[in-house]
Coordinates of N, CA and C in Angstrom, one line a residue:
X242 N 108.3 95.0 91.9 CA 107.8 95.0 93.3 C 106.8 96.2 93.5
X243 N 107.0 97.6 92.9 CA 106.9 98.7 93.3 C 105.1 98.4 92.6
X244 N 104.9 97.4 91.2 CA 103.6 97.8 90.7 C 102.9 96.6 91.7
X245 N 103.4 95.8 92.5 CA 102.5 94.8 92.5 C 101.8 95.4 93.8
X246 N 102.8 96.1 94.5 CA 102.3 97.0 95.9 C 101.2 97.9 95.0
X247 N 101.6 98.4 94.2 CA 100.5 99.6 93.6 C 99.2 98.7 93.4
X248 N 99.1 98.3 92.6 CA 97.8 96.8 92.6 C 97.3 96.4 93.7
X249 N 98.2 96.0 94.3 CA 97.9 95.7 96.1 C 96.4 96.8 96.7
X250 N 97.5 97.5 96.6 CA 97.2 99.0 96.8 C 95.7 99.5 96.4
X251 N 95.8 99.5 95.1 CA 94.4 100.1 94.6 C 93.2 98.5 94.2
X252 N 93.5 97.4 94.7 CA 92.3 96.7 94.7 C 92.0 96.8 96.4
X253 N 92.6 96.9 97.4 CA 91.8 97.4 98.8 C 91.3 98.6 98.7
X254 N 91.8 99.8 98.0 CA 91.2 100.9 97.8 C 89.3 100.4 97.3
X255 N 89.4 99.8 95.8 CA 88.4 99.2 95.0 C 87.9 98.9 96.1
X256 N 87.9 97.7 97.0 CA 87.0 97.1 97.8 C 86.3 97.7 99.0
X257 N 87.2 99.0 99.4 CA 86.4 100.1 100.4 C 85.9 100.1 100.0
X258 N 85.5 101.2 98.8 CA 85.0 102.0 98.2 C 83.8 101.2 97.8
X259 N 83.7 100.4 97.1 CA 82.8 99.8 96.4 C 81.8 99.4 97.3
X260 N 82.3 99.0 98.3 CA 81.2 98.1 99.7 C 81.2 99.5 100.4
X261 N 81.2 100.7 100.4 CA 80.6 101.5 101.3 C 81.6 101.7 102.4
X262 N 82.2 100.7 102.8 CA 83.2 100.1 104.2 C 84.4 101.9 104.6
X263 N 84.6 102.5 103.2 CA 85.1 103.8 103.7 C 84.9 105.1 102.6
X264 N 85.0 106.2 103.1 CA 85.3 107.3 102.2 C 86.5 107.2 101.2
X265 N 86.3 107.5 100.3 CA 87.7 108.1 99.9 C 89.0 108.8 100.8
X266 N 88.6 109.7 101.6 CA 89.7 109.8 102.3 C 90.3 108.9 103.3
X267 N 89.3 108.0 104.2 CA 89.4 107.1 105.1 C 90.5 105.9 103.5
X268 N 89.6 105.5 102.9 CA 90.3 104.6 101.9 C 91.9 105.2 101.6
X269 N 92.1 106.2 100.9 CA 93.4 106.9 100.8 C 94.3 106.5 102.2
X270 N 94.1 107.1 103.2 CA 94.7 107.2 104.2 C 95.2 105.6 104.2
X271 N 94.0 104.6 104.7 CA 94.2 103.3 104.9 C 95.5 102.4 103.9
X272 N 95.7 102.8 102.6 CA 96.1 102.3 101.6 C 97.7 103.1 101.5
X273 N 97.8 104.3 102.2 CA 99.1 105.2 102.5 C 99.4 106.3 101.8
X274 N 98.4 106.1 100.9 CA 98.3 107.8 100.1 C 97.2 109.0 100.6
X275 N 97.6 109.8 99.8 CA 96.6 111.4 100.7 C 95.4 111.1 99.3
X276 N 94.0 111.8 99.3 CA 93.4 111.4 98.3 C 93.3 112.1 97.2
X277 N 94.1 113.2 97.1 CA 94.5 113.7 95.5 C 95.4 112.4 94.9
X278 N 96.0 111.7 95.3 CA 96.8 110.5 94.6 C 96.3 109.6 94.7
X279 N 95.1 108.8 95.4 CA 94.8 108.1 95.4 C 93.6 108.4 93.9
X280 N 92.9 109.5 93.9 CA 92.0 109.9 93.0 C 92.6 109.5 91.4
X281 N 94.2 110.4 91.6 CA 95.4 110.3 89.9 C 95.4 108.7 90.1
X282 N 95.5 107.9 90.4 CA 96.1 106.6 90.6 C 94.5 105.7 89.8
X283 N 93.7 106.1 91.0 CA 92.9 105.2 90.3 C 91.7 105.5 89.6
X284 N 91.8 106.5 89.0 CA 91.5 107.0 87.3 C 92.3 105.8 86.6
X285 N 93.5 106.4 86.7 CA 94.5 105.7 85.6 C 94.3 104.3 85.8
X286 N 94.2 103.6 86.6 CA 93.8 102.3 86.5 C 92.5 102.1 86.5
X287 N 91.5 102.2 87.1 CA 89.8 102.2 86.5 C 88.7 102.5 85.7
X288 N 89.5 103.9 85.4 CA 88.7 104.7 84.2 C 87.5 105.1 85.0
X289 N 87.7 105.7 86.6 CA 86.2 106.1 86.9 C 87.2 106.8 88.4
X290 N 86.8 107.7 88.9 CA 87.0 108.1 89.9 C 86.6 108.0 90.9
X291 N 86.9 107.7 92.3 CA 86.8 107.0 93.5 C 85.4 107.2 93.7
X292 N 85.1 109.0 94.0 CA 84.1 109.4 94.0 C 82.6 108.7 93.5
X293 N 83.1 108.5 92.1 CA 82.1 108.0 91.1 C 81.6 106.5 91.5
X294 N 82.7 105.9 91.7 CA 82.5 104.5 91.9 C 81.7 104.5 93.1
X295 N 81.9 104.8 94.3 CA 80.6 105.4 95.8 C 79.5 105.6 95.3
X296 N 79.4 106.7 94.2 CA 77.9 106.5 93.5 C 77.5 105.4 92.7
X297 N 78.3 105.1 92.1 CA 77.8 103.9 90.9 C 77.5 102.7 92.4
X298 N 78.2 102.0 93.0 CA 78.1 101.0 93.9 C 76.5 101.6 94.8
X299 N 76.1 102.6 95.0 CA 74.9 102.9 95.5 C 73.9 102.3 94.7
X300 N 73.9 102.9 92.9 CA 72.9 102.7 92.5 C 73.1 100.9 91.9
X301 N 73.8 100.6 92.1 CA 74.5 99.1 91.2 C 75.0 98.0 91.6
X302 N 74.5 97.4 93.1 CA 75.8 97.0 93.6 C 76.0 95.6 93.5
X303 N 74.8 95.0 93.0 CA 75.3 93.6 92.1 C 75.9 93.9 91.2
X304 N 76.0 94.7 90.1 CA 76.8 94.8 89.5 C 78.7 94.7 89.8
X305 N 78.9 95.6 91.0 CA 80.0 95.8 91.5 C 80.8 94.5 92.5
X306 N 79.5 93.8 93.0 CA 80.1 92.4 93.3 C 79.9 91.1 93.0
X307 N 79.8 91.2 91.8 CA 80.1 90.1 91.6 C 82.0 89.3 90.6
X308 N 82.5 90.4 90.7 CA 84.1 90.4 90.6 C 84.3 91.1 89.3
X309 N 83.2 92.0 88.7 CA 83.5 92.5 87.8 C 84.5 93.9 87.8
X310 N 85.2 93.6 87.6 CA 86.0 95.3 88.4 C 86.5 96.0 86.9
X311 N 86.3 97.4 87.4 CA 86.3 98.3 86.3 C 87.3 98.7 85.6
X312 N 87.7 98.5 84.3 CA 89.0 98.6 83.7 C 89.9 97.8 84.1
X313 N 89.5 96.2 84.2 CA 90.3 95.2 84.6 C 90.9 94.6 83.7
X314 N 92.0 94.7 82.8 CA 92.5 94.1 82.0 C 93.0 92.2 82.0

């Protein structure tokens, strides 16, 4: 239960972030984590940091939607 909420969790994160729709903190907050955890969390599942992805979705953003999500096993 606890991973499917985590997933839950960090593909709303993904989808702020990626569409611009929030900050990282605004995203953290929304999702119920502070953004030092939200940052450890979704490294560990993306392989890119929140941060990074806001920039990458700037210069990329067909890339980013078309359901390609990063470190999606």
């Amino acid at each position: 239960p606890y991973a499917f909420l985590q997933e839950h969790r960090l593909q709303t994160a993904y989808r702020l972030l990626s569409s611009g729709e929030a900050t990282v903190a605004e995203s953290a907050h929304r999702i119920g984590y502070g953004p030092t955890h939200l940052a450890t969390v979704f490294v560990r599942r993306f392989g890119v940091t929140p941060s990074a992805l806001i920039a990458r979705s700037r210069l990329e953003p067909q890339l980013l939607s078309n359901g390609d999500k990063l470190g999606r096993s």
